[in-house]
Tab-separated table of C-alpha atoms and ligand atoms in Angstrom:
chain	number	residue	atom	x	y	z
R	470	MET	CA	0.006	-0.112	0.043
R	471	THR	CA	1.429	3.581	-0.845
R	472	THR	CA	0.514	6.410	1.302
R	473	ALA	CA	0.291	10.023	-0.158
R	474	THR	CA	3.134	12.406	0.889
R	475	PRO	CA	3.738	15.936	0.341
R	476	ALA	CA	6.614	14.829	-1.870
R	477	GLU	CA	4.175	13.321	-4.152
R	478	SER	CA	1.885	16.310	-4.294
R	479	ALA	CA	0.841	18.112	-7.339
R	480	LEU	CA	2.740	21.063	-6.203
R	481	VAL	CA	5.974	19.323	-5.490
R	482	ARG	CA	5.743	17.546	-8.612
R	483	ALA	CA	5.169	20.787	-10.931
R	484	CYS	CA	7.991	22.430	-9.250
R	485	TRP	CA	10.287	19.502	-10.334
R	486	ARG	CA	8.609	19.719	-13.779
R	487	LYS	CA	7.104	16.222	-13.476
R	488	PRO	CA	3.671	15.131	-14.705
R	489	VAL	CA	0.722	16.403	-12.543
R	490	PRO	CA	-2.584	14.871	-12.054
R	491	HIS	CA	-4.082	18.645	-11.944
R	492	ARG	CA	-2.243	21.965	-12.126
R	493	PRO	CA	-1.642	22.623	-8.481
R	494	VAL	CA	-2.665	26.231	-7.233
R	495	TRP	CA	-2.156	28.323	-4.094
R	496	PHE	CA	-2.243	32.207	-3.527
R	497	MET	CA	0.327	34.442	-2.201
R	498	ARG	CA	-1.380	36.021	1.030
R	499	GLN	CA	-3.979	33.330	1.095
R	500	ALA	CA	-3.853	33.574	4.814
R	501	GLY	CA	-4.840	37.143	5.649
R	502	ARG	CA	-7.493	39.829	5.861
R	503	SER	CA	-9.563	38.416	3.081
R	504	LEU	CA	-10.773	35.738	5.247
R	505	PRO	CA	-13.147	36.692	8.153
R	506	GLU	CA	-11.783	33.651	10.252
R	507	TYR	CA	-8.580	35.389	10.044
R	508	ARG	CA	-9.738	38.739	11.117
R	509	ARG	CA	-11.478	37.127	13.893
R	510	VAL	CA	-8.348	35.521	15.436
R	511	ARG	CA	-6.030	38.355	14.819
R	512	GLN	CA	-8.532	40.916	16.536
R	513	GLY	CA	-6.489	43.091	18.985
R	514	LEU	CA	-3.277	41.143	18.421
R	515	ASP	CA	-0.135	42.675	17.125
R	516	MET	CA	1.073	41.168	13.752
R	517	LEU	CA	4.548	39.985	15.065
R	518	GLU	CA	3.305	39.052	18.296
R	519	SER	CA	0.831	36.748	16.243
R	520	CYS	CA	3.792	35.217	14.509
R	521	ARG	CA	5.509	34.013	17.706
R	522	ARG	CA	2.481	31.971	18.880
R	523	PRO	CA	2.764	28.460	17.323
R	524	GLU	CA	-0.902	27.452	17.935
R	525	LEU	CA	-2.157	30.557	16.339
R	526	VAL	CA	0.075	30.468	13.560
R	527	CYS	CA	-0.982	26.815	12.927
R	528	GLU	CA	-4.678	27.828	12.948
R	529	ILE	CA	-4.215	30.769	10.670
R	530	THR	CA	-1.795	28.646	8.219
R	531	LEU	CA	-4.588	26.134	7.989
R	532	GLN	CA	-7.685	28.456	7.526
R	533	PRO	CA	-7.230	28.826	3.587
R	534	VAL	CA	-6.559	25.179	3.157
R	535	ARG	CA	-9.807	24.169	4.835
R	536	ARG	CA	-11.878	27.186	2.991
R	537	LEU	CA	-10.380	27.276	-0.477
R	538	GLY	CA	-8.926	23.599	-1.123
R	539	VAL	CA	-5.663	24.952	-2.191
R	540	ASP	CA	-2.729	22.634	-3.099
R	541	ALA	CA	-0.602	23.945	-0.374
R	542	ALA	CA	-0.407	25.901	2.782
R	543	ILE	CA	2.131	28.739	3.318
R	544	LEU	CA	3.530	29.341	6.851
R	545	PHE	CA	1.861	32.343	8.317
R	546	SER	CA	4.729	34.749	9.271
R	547	ASP	CA	6.459	37.669	7.778
R	548	ILE	CA	9.854	38.557	5.974
R	549	VAL	CA	10.753	40.602	8.988
R	550	VAL	CA	10.140	38.001	11.677
R	551	PRO	CA	14.058	36.868	11.509
R	552	LEU	CA	15.038	40.528	11.439
R	553	ALA	CA	12.978	40.904	14.473
R	554	ALA	CA	14.709	37.773	15.907
R	555	ALA	CA	18.183	38.929	15.183
R	556	GLY	CA	17.675	42.170	17.392
R	557	ILE	CA	16.194	44.836	14.996
R	558	ASP	CA	13.504	47.026	16.411
R	559	VAL	CA	10.854	46.466	13.706
R	560	ASP	CA	7.203	46.618	13.791
R	561	ILE	CA	4.496	45.688	11.351
R	562	VAL	CA	2.050	48.682	11.174
R	563	ALA	CA	-1.294	47.748	9.571
R	564	GLY	CA	-1.939	49.217	6.413
R	565	THR	CA	1.605	50.417	5.926
R	566	GLY	CA	4.075	47.283	6.293
R	567	PRO	CA	7.338	46.907	8.243
R	568	VAL	CA	8.499	49.916	9.940
R	569	VAL	CA	12.328	49.928	11.414
R	570	ALA	CA	12.989	52.272	14.277
R	571	GLU	CA	16.662	52.786	13.507
R	572	PRO	CA	17.316	52.456	9.815
R	573	VAL	CA	20.834	50.968	8.703
R	574	ARG	CA	22.949	53.842	7.265
R	575	GLY	CA	26.701	52.534	7.462
R	576	ALA	CA	29.130	49.809	8.401
R	577	ALA	CA	28.447	50.101	12.323
R	578	ASP	CA	24.776	49.310	11.710
R	579	VAL	CA	25.440	45.921	10.031
R	580	ALA	CA	27.074	44.638	13.125
R	581	ARG	CA	23.620	45.272	15.055
R	582	LEU	CA	22.170	42.005	13.222
R	583	SER	CA	22.725	39.037	15.440
R	584	THR	CA	24.062	35.986	13.602
R	585	ASP	CA	22.360	33.524	16.077
R	586	PRO	CA	18.589	34.317	16.091
R	587	ASP	CA	16.302	32.341	18.323
R	588	LEU	CA	13.720	30.949	15.972
R	589	SER	CA	12.537	27.956	17.872
R	590	PHE	CA	8.981	29.382	17.782
R	591	VAL	CA	8.878	29.053	13.957
R	592	ALA	CA	10.252	25.307	14.170
R	593	GLU	CA	7.291	24.721	16.669
R	594	ALA	CA	4.714	26.120	14.554
R	595	VAL	CA	6.005	24.182	11.558
R	596	ARG	CA	5.937	20.968	13.385
R	597	LEU	CA	2.535	21.499	14.478
R	598	ILE	CA	1.270	22.436	10.956
R	599	VAL	CA	2.866	19.637	9.110
R	600	ALA	CA	1.409	17.260	11.506
R	601	GLU	CA	-2.127	18.767	10.774
R	602	LEU	CA	-1.573	18.871	7.089
R	603	GLY	CA	-0.743	15.227	6.163
R	604	PRO	CA	-0.189	14.726	2.552
R	605	THR	CA	-0.694	18.534	1.705
R	606	PRO	CA	2.771	20.560	1.339
R	607	LEU	CA	3.657	23.451	3.562
R	608	ILE	CA	5.392	26.196	2.056
R	609	GLY	CA	8.285	27.789	3.822
R	610	PHE	CA	9.417	31.254	2.908
R	611	ALA	CA	11.869	34.334	3.487
R	612	GLY	CA	12.673	37.688	2.131
R	613	ALA	CA	15.718	37.863	-0.093
R	614	PRO	CA	18.591	40.004	0.808
R	615	PHE	CA	17.669	42.986	-1.179
R	616	THR	CA	14.025	43.362	-0.096
R	617	LEU	CA	15.076	42.850	3.486
R	618	ALA	CA	17.833	45.349	3.189
R	619	SER	CA	15.233	47.854	1.492
R	620	TYR	CA	13.204	47.970	4.886
R	621	LEU	CA	16.241	48.151	6.808
R	622	VAL	CA	17.830	51.122	5.016
R	623	GLU	CA	14.627	53.000	4.208
R	624	GLY	CA	13.221	52.485	7.476
R	625	GLY	CA	9.955	51.406	5.997
R	626	PRO	CA	8.198	50.749	2.691
R	627	SER	CA	9.598	52.789	-0.185
R	628	ARG	CA	8.329	53.820	-3.492
R	629	ASN	CA	11.763	54.121	-5.313
R	630	HIS	CA	14.078	52.574	-2.803
R	631	ALA	CA	16.677	55.782	-3.224
R	632	ALA	CA	18.267	55.391	0.167
R	633	THR	CA	18.960	51.671	-0.403
R	634	LYS	CA	20.251	52.388	-3.960
R	635	ALA	CA	22.276	55.299	-2.569
R	636	LEU	CA	23.885	52.993	0.105
R	637	MET	CA	24.819	50.469	-2.629
R	638	TYR	CA	26.534	52.971	-5.067
R	639	ARG	CA	28.253	55.133	-2.530
R	640	ASP	CA	29.384	52.330	-0.017
R	641	PRO	CA	29.703	49.078	-1.876
R	642	ASP	CA	31.448	47.444	0.562
R	643	THR	CA	28.913	48.138	3.615
R	644	TRP	CA	26.239	47.116	1.148
R	645	HIS	CA	27.738	43.739	0.446
R	646	ALA	CA	28.381	43.229	3.986
R	647	LEU	CA	24.804	44.094	4.905
R	648	CYS	CA	23.697	41.601	2.196
R	649	ALA	CA	25.912	38.912	3.330
R	650	ARG	CA	24.831	39.088	6.681
R	651	LEU	CA	21.135	39.086	5.468
R	652	ALA	CA	21.880	35.909	3.222
R	653	ASP	CA	23.102	34.169	6.104
R	654	LEU	CA	19.951	35.129	8.403
R	655	THR	CA	17.708	33.991	5.428
R	656	VAL	CA	19.473	30.831	5.110
R	657	THR	CA	18.980	29.804	8.727
R	658	PHE	CA	15.394	31.027	8.676
R	659	LEU	CA	14.573	28.719	5.550
R	660	ARG	CA	16.697	25.834	7.233
R	661	VAL	CA	14.507	25.961	10.377
R	662	GLN	CA	11.549	25.813	8.425
R	663	ILE	CA	12.791	22.816	6.084
R	664	ASP	CA	14.253	20.831	9.143
R	665	ALA	CA	10.966	21.077	10.757
R	666	GLY	CA	9.130	19.772	7.885
R	667	ALA	CA	8.580	22.288	5.089
R	668	SER	CA	8.261	20.652	1.659
R	669	VAL	CA	8.846	23.828	-0.658
R	670	VAL	CA	10.405	27.251	0.044
R	671	GLN	CA	9.809	30.570	-1.825
R	672	LEU	CA	12.299	33.171	-1.632
R	673	PHE	CA	10.469	36.638	-1.852
R	674	ASP	CA	12.530	39.479	-3.347
R	675	SER	CA	9.337	41.329	-3.815
R	676	TRP	CA	11.050	44.641	-4.776
R	677	ALA	CA	13.719	43.598	-7.097
R	678	GLY	CA	11.919	44.950	-9.982
R	679	ALA	CA	13.128	48.385	-8.742
R	680	LEU	CA	16.567	47.385	-10.141
R	681	SER	CA	18.054	47.461	-13.570
R	682	GLU	CA	19.529	44.048	-14.810
R	683	VAL	CA	23.194	45.423	-14.463
R	684	ASP	CA	22.660	46.637	-10.900
R	685	TYR	CA	20.905	43.549	-10.005
R	686	ARG	CA	23.867	41.361	-11.351
R	687	ARG	CA	26.315	43.551	-9.586
R	688	TYR	CA	24.694	44.097	-6.271
R	689	VAL	CA	21.920	41.279	-5.690
R	690	LEU	CA	22.539	38.457	-7.733
R	691	PRO	CA	25.530	36.984	-5.610
R	692	HIS	CA	23.796	37.117	-2.391
R	693	SER	CA	20.316	35.674	-3.651
R	694	ALA	CA	22.408	32.977	-5.614
R	695	ARG	CA	24.274	31.984	-2.362
R	696	VAL	CA	20.888	31.567	-0.318
R	697	LEU	CA	19.565	29.239	-3.242
R	698	GLY	CA	22.664	27.413	-3.703
R	699	GLU	CA	23.197	26.794	0.010
R	700	LEU	CA	19.654	25.034	-0.075
R	701	ALA	CA	20.486	22.958	-3.282
R	702	ASP	CA	20.958	19.815	-1.391
R	703	SER	CA	17.952	20.340	0.982
R	704	GLY	CA	15.815	18.098	-1.134
R	705	VAL	CA	12.979	20.659	-1.396
R	706	PRO	CA	12.004	22.785	-4.475
R	707	ARG	CA	12.969	26.486	-4.417
R	708	ILE	CA	10.616	29.291	-5.866
R	709	HIS	CA	11.996	32.749	-6.580
R	710	PHE	CA	9.691	35.628	-6.890
R	711	GLY	CA	9.588	39.303	-7.403
R	712	VAL	CA	7.191	42.080	-8.768
R	713	GLY	CA	7.858	44.019	-11.871
R	714	THR	CA	10.787	41.718	-12.872
R	715	GLY	CA	9.771	41.088	-16.561
R	716	SER	CA	13.216	42.464	-17.473
R	717	LEU	CA	15.046	40.441	-14.839
R	718	LEU	CA	13.471	36.970	-15.386
R	719	THR	CA	16.347	35.402	-17.003
R	720	VAL	CA	18.979	36.589	-14.256
R	721	MET	CA	16.579	35.557	-11.712
R	722	GLY	CA	16.576	32.275	-13.227
R	723	GLU	CA	20.323	32.187	-13.115
R	724	ALA	CA	20.145	32.824	-9.274
R	725	GLY	CA	19.434	29.094	-9.354
R	726	ALA	CA	15.903	28.493	-8.221
R	727	ASP	CA	13.660	25.463	-9.501
R	728	VAL	CA	10.694	27.791	-10.206
R	729	VAL	CA	10.307	31.473	-11.001
R	730	GLY	CA	7.438	33.334	-10.006
R	731	VAL	CA	6.163	35.935	-12.635
R	732	ASP	CA	3.717	38.944	-11.826
R	733	TRP	CA	0.809	39.655	-14.065
R	734	ARG	CA	2.664	41.988	-16.580
R	735	VAL	CA	4.330	39.232	-18.576
R	736	PRO	CA	2.487	36.173	-20.128
R	737	LEU	CA	3.757	32.847	-18.864
R	738	ASP	CA	4.696	31.571	-22.240
R	739	VAL	CA	6.954	34.663	-22.782
R	740	ALA	CA	8.274	34.046	-19.203
R	741	ALA	CA	9.057	30.653	-19.865
R	742	THR	CA	11.406	31.453	-22.687
R	743	ARG	CA	13.230	33.705	-20.268
R	744	VAL	CA	13.637	31.509	-17.145
R	745	GLY	CA	15.503	28.820	-18.661
R	746	PRO	CA	14.931	25.169	-17.671
R	747	ARG	CA	12.599	25.825	-14.774
R	748	ALA	CA	9.038	26.073	-13.912
R	749	VAL	CA	7.123	28.870	-13.710
R	750	GLN	CA	4.685	30.265	-11.134
R	751	GLY	CA	1.888	32.732	-11.496
R	752	ASN	CA	0.246	34.984	-12.786
R	753	LEU	CA	-3.173	36.063	-12.463
R	754	ASP	CA	-3.741	39.946	-11.659
R	755	PRO	CA	-4.876	40.092	-8.272
R	756	CYS	CA	-7.270	42.860	-9.261
R	757	LEU	CA	-9.151	40.228	-11.489
R	758	LEU	CA	-10.577	38.741	-8.272
R	759	LEU	CA	-12.444	42.111	-7.862
R	760	ALA	CA	-14.069	41.869	-11.268
R	761	PRO	CA	-17.425	40.034	-12.416
R	762	TRP	CA	-16.761	35.908	-12.264
R	763	GLU	CA	-16.825	35.658	-16.216
R	764	VAL	CA	-14.151	38.214	-16.663
R	765	ALA	CA	-11.909	36.528	-14.132
R	766	ALA	CA	-12.581	33.124	-15.482
R	767	ASP	CA	-11.859	34.039	-18.759
R	768	GLN	CA	-8.347	35.215	-17.748
R	769	VAL	CA	-7.805	32.253	-15.529
R	770	ARG	CA	-8.268	30.085	-18.481
R	771	ARG	CA	-5.794	32.329	-20.729
R	772	VAL	CA	-3.255	31.953	-17.577
R	773	LEU	CA	-3.567	28.147	-17.779
R	774	ALA	CA	-3.227	28.038	-21.726
R	775	GLU	CA	-0.100	30.148	-21.395
R	776	GLY	CA	1.533	28.000	-18.658
R	777	GLU	CA	1.383	24.986	-20.842
R	778	ALA	CA	4.380	26.635	-22.663
R	779	ALA	CA	6.559	26.106	-19.368
R	780	ALA	CA	7.946	22.802	-18.324
R	781	GLY	CA	6.069	22.984	-15.093
R	782	HIS	CA	3.460	25.512	-14.031
R	783	VAL	CA	2.260	26.286	-10.429
R	784	PHE	CA	-0.802	28.507	-10.727
R	785	ASN	CA	-0.858	31.639	-8.439
R	786	LEU	CA	-1.609	35.421	-8.541
R	787	GLY	CA	1.028	37.594	-9.783
R	788	HIS	CA	1.151	39.152	-6.552
R	789	GLY	CA	-0.617	38.951	-2.871
R	790	VAL	CA	-4.607	38.578	-2.432
R	791	LEU	CA	-5.917	42.181	-1.792
R	792	PRO	CA	-7.795	42.299	1.447
R	793	GLN	CA	-11.080	43.339	-0.150
R	794	THR	CA	-11.149	40.127	-2.193
R	795	ASP	CA	-14.104	37.936	-1.763
R	796	PRO	CA	-13.034	34.511	-0.577
R	797	ASP	CA	-15.891	32.731	-2.941
R	798	MET	CA	-13.811	34.196	-5.783
R	799	LEU	CA	-10.732	32.535	-4.652
R	800	ARG	CA	-12.630	29.058	-4.181
R	801	ARG	CA	-14.003	29.446	-7.690
R	802	VAL	CA	-10.421	29.937	-9.114
R	803	VAL	CA	-9.192	26.863	-7.341
R	804	ASP	CA	-12.196	24.873	-8.722
R	805	LEU	CA	-11.577	26.062	-12.249
R	806	VAL	CA	-8.242	25.420	-12.063
R	807	HIS	CA	-8.470	21.776	-10.733
R	808	ALA	CA	-11.320	21.275	-13.413
R	809	THR	CA	-9.053	22.048	-16.122
R	810	PRO	CA	-7.011	19.177	-17.841
R	811	PRO	CA	-3.405	19.293	-16.944
R	812	PRO	CA	-0.854	19.728	-19.640
R	813	ARG	CA	-0.035	16.952	-22.294
V	762	CP3	O1	-0.506	33.876	3.292
V	762	CP3	C1	0.531	34.246	2.981
V	762	CP3	O2	1.285	34.606	2.048
V	762	CP3	C2	1.578	34.002	4.205
V	762	CP3	C3	1.931	35.176	5.112
V	762	CP3	C4	2.694	36.313	4.602
V	762	CP3	C5	2.718	37.476	5.185
V	762	CP3	N1	3.761	38.222	4.965
V	762	CP3	C6	1.621	37.956	6.316
V	762	CP3	C7	1.231	39.257	6.423
V	762	CP3	C8	3.954	36.350	3.614
V	762	CP3	C9	4.388	35.223	2.683
V	762	CP3	C10	4.545	37.592	3.807
V	762	CP3	C11	5.755	38.116	3.104
V	762	CP3	C12	5.982	39.518	3.030
V	762	CP3	N2	5.944	40.486	4.094
V	762	CP3	C13	6.445	40.254	1.869
V	762	CP3	C14	6.875	39.400	0.661
V	762	CP3	C15	5.594	39.127	-0.079
V	762	CP3	C16	4.984	40.355	-0.926
V	762	CP3	O3	3.813	40.862	-0.665
V	762	CP3	O4	5.599	40.822	-1.790
V	762	CP3	C17	6.502	41.364	2.089
V	762	CP3	C18	7.152	42.579	1.122
V	762	CP3	C19	6.172	41.671	3.376
V	762	CP3	C20	6.382	43.031	4.280
V	762	CP3	C21	4.851	43.317	4.767
V	762	CP3	N3	4.389	42.855	5.867
V	762	CP3	C22	3.994	44.195	4.245
V	762	CP3	C23	4.213	44.838	2.667
V	762	CP3	C24	2.543	43.928	4.553
V	762	CP3	C25	1.242	44.753	4.498
V	762	CP3	C26	1.130	45.828	5.302
V	762	CP3	C27	-0.361	46.007	5.227
V	762	CP3	O5	-1.022	46.029	6.503
V	762	CP3	O6	-1.111	45.927	4.191
V	762	CP3	C28	2.958	43.100	5.906
V	762	CP3	C29	2.111	42.611	6.870
V	762	CP3	C30	1.563	41.363	6.647
V	762	CP3	N4	2.230	40.307	6.671
V	762	CP3	C31	0.155	41.136	6.826
V	762	CP3	C32	0.294	39.761	6.730
V	762	CP3	C33	-1.230	38.725	6.762
V	762	CP3	C34	-0.996	42.135	7.146
V	762	CP3	C35	-1.227	42.443	8.794
V	762	CP3	C36	-2.344	42.115	9.264
V	762	CP3	O7	-3.249	41.115	8.705
V	762	CP3	O8	-2.625	42.863	10.300
């Protein structure tokens, strides 16, 4: 008798570019404010404090799996959780995002990042979740060095990442020292999740699309490539995602992931020609979930058709679920993706 395992799931198979029983689908930010049950359990609780409570993390992580029938759970956490564990004074402000009390401006600030963060609460949460999930895979994640550095240097969300770029151009030694420290922290955060049972990991370089290809190669690629390289023998597939990265898809593929995430701006058949021998993930515009169902459904079918050009396709949005999304729309997308015959 064979038992189903996460390693045999449609998601993991698609990441490895193996034939699938149906196209796997999950949504970035599937656990969050679009779900009434999420808003209920988070009421009055600080975001980072919530991330430190393993039973609450387990409950929130499982909510979208129960309601939506998605092919994977993604750990409820945040890219700044390891920064806080490494001693950075960071807060997540609702409606804004991460805010850092003392932004990083020079070499002395880099040393403030502890190399030995306590992430035992993450391991505990992952173990609880994996035990509940059974054959459904859990996706672990982390922020990539550039996106983390942007929050640290800007002190908060940024439109053009000017202070971050100014540091990289003015003081490349400090920039590379900062990114090297962040790469170590990212590897540590991802390893904790893999060791505790995560079956896939996603590296979020959400804001890399702000960079030219030449700057990405010079200032970012070596650090993201090291993170992905250090996890090459982990046995779990690695997804690498950014927003507005159409012109960077080839170089982001070179960073070494197994799957490249694509936002809604580039069709997946075009993306597939850019990423090299890798699977793709995406790429429905999250705003389409605010459209009438038939309008959204047409574009779900288009994304599925374009995804057939890739060696493997994980259906997702081009970025996170918007808080005002009706969860019934998410459920209908999952059902439509599952009802569509897989490639070949
Ligand atoms: O369901 C999931 O995708 C898993 C949970 C998850 C969160 N953050 C929870 C969260 C994941 C994968 C992240 C990653 C993250 N955090 C990224 C990369 C992904 C992306 O969106 O590009 C980034 C850039 C962050 C930083 C961050 N944290 C932002 C921009 C925000 C939004 C601020 C807001 O209120 O709109 C957060 C807060 C955050 N992280 C929320 C959630 C559910 C909302 C907080 C709340 O519900 O009060």
